[in-house]
mmCIF file of N, CA and C in Angstrom:
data_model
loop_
_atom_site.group_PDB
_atom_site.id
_atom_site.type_symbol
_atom_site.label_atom_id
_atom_site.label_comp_id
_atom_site.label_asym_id
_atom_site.label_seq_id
_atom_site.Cartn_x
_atom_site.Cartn_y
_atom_site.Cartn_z
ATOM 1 N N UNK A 1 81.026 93.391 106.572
ATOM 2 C CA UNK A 1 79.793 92.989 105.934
ATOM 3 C C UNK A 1 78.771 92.670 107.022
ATOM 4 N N UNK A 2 77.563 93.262 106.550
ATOM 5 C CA UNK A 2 76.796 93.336 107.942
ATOM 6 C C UNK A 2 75.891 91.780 107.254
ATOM 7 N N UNK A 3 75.285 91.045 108.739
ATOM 8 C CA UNK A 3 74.632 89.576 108.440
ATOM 9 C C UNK A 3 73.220 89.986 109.000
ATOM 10 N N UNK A 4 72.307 89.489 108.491
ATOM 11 C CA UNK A 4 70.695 89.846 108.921
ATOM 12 C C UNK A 4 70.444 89.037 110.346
ATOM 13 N N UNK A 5 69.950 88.939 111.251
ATOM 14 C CA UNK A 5 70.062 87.815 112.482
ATOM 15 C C UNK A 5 68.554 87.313 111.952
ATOM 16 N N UNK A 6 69.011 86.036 112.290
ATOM 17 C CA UNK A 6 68.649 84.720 111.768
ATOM 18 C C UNK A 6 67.070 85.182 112.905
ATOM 19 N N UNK A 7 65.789 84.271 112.011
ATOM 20 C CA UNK A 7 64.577 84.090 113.047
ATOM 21 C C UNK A 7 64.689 83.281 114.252
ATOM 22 N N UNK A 8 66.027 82.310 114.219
ATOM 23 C CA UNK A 8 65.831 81.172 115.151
ATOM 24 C C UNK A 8 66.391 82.427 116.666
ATOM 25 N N UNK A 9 67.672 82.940 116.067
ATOM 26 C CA UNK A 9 68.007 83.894 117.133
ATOM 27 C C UNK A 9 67.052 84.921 117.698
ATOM 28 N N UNK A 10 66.532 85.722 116.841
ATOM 29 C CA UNK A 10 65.556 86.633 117.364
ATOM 30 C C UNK A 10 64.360 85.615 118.014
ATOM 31 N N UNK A 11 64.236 84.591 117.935
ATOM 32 C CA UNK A 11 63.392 84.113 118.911
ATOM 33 C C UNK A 11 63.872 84.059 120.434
ATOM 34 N N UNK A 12 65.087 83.293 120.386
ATOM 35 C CA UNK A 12 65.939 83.027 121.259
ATOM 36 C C UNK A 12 66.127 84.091 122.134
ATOM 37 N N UNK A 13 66.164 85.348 121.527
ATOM 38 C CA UNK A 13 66.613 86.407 122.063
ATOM 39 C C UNK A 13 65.408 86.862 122.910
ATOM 40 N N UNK A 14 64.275 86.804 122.285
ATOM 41 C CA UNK A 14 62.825 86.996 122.499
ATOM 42 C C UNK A 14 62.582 86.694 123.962
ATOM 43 N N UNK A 15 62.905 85.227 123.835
ATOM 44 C CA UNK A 15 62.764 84.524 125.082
ATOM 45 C C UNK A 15 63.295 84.726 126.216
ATOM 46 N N UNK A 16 64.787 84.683 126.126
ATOM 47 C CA UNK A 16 65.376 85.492 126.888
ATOM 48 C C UNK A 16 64.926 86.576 127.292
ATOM 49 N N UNK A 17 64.239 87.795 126.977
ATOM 50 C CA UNK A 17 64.199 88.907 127.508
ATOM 51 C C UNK A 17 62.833 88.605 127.974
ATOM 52 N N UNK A 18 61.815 87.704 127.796
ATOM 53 C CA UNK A 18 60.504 87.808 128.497
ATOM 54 C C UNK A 18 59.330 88.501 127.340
ATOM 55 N N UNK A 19 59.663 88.276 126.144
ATOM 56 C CA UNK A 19 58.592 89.241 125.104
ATOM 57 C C UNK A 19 58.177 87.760 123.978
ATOM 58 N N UNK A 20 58.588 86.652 124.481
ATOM 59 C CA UNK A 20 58.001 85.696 122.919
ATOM 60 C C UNK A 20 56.569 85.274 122.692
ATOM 61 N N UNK A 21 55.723 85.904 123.697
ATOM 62 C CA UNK A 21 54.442 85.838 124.077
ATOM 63 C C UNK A 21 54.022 86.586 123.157
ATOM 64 N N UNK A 22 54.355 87.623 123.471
ATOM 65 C CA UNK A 22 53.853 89.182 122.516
ATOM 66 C C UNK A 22 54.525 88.836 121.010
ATOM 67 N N UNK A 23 55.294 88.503 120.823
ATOM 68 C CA UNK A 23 55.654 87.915 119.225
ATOM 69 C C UNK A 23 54.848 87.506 118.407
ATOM 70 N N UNK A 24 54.336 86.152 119.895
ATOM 71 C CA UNK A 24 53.384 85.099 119.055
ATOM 72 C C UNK A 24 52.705 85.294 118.959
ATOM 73 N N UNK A 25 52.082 86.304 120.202
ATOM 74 C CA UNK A 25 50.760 86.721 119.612
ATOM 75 C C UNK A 25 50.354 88.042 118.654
ATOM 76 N N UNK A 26 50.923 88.937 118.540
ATOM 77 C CA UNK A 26 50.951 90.556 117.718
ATOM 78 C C UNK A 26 52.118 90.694 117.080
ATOM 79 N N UNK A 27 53.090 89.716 116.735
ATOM 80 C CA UNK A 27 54.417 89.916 116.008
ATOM 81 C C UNK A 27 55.117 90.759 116.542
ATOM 82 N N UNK A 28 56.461 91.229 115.393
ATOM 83 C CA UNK A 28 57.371 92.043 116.060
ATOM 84 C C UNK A 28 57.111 93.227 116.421
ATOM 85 N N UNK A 29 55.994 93.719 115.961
ATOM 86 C CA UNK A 29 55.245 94.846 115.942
ATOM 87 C C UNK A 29 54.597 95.261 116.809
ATOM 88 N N UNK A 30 54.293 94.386 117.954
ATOM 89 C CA UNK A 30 53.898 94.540 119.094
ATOM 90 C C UNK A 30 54.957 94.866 120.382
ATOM 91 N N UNK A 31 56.153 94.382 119.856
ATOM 92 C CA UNK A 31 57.030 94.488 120.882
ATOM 93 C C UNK A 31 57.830 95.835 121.559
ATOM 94 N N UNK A 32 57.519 96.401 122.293
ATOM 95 C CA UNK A 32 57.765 97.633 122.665
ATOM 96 C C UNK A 32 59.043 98.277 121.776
ATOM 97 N N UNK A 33 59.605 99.449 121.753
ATOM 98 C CA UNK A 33 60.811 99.915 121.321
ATOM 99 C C UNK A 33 61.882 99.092 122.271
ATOM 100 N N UNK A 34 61.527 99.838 123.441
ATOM 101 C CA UNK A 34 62.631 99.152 124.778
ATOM 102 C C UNK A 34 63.052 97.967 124.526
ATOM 103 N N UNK A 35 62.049 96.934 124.652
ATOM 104 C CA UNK A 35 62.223 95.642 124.288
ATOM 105 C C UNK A 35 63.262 95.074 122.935
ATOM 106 N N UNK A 36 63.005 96.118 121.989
ATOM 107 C CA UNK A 36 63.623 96.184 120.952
ATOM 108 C C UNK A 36 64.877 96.016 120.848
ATOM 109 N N UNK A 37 65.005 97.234 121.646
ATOM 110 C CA UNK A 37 66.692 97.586 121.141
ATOM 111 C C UNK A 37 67.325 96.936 122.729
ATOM 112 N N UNK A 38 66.949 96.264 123.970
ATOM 113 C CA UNK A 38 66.925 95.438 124.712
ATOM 114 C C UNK A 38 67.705 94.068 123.889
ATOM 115 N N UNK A 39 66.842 93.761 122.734
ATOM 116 C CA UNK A 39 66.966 92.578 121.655
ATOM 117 C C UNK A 39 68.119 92.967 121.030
ATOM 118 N N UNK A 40 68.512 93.982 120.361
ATOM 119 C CA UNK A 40 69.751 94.498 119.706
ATOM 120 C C UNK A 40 70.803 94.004 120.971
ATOM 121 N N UNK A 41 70.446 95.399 121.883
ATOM 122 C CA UNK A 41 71.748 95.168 122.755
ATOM 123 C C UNK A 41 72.477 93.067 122.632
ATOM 124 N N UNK A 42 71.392 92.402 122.967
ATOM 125 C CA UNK A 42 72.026 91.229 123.987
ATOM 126 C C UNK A 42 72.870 90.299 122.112
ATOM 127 N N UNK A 43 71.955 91.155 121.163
ATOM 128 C CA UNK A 43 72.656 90.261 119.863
ATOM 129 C C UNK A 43 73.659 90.827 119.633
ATOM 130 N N UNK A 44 74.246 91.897 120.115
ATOM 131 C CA UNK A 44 75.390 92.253 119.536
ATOM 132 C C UNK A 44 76.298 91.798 120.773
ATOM 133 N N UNK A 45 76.216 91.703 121.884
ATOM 134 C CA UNK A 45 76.995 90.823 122.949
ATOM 135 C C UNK A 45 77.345 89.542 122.481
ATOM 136 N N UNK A 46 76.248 88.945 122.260
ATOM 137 C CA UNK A 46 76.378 87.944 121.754
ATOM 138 C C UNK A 46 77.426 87.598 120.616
ATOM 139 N N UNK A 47 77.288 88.456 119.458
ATOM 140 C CA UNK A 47 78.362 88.144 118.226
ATOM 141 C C UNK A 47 79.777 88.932 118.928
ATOM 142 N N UNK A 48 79.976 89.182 119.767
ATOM 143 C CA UNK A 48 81.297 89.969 120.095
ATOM 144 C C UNK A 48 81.632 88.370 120.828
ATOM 145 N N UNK A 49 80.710 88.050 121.772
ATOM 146 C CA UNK A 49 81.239 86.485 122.470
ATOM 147 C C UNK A 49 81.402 85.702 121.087
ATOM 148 N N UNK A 50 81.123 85.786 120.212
ATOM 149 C CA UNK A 50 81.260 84.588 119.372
ATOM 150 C C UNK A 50 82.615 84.783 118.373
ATOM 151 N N UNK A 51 82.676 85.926 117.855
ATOM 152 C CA UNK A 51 83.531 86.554 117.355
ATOM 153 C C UNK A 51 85.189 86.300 118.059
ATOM 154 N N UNK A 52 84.972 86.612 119.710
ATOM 155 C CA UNK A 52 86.427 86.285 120.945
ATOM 156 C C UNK A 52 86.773 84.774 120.556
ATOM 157 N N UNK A 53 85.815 84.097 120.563
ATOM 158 C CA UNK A 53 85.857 82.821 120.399
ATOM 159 C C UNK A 53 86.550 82.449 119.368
ATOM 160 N N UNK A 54 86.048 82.827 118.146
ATOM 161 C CA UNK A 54 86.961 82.306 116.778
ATOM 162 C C UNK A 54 88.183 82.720 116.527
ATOM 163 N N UNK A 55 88.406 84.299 117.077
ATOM 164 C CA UNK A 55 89.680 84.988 117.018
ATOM 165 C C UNK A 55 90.823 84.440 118.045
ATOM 166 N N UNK A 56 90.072 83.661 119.249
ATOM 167 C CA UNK A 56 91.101 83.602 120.238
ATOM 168 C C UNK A 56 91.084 84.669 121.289
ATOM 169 N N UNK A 57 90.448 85.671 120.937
ATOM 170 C CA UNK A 57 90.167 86.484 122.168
ATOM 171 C C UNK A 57 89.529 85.788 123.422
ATOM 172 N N UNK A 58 88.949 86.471 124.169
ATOM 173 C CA UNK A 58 87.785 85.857 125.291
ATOM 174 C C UNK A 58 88.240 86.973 126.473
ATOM 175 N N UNK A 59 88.483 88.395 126.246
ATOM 176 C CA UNK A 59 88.584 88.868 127.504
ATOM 177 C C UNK A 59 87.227 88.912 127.491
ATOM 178 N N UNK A 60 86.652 89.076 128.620
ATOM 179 C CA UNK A 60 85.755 89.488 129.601
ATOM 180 C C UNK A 60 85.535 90.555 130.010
ATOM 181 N N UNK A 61 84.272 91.504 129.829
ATOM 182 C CA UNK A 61 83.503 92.443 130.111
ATOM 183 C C UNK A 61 83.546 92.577 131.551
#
C-alpha cells in the first residue's frame, strides 16, 4: 500500500537538498525536475532506513 509523504517531510526534504526557498517562494512548481526526483530519491532512502529499523534489519548501503 503506497502512503502519500507527509508536507512536514517534503519540507524537510526541501531543506535538505537546498530548494525551500524556491518552495516558499513559487511552490512546488518552481522546483526544477532534478530537484524533484533528487526529493524522491532521498524519501525513498529514507523509508528503506525506517522500514530496517522496524524489521530489525539495518544493513548498510
Amino acid at each position: 500500500m503506497a502512503k502519500i509523504m507527509s508536507e512536514e517531510l517534503k519540507h524537510k526534504l526541501a531543506e535538505r537538498l537546498g530548494v525551500i526557498d524556491i518552495v516558499r517562494s513559487e511552490g512546488w512548481g518552481g522546483v526544477p525536475s532534478r530537484h524533484c526526483g533528487n526529493l524522491v530519491r532521498l524519501a525513498i532512502e529514507e523509508a528503506e532506513r525506517n522500514l530496517a529499523l522496524r524489521t530489525g534489519g539495518g544493513g548498510a548501503r
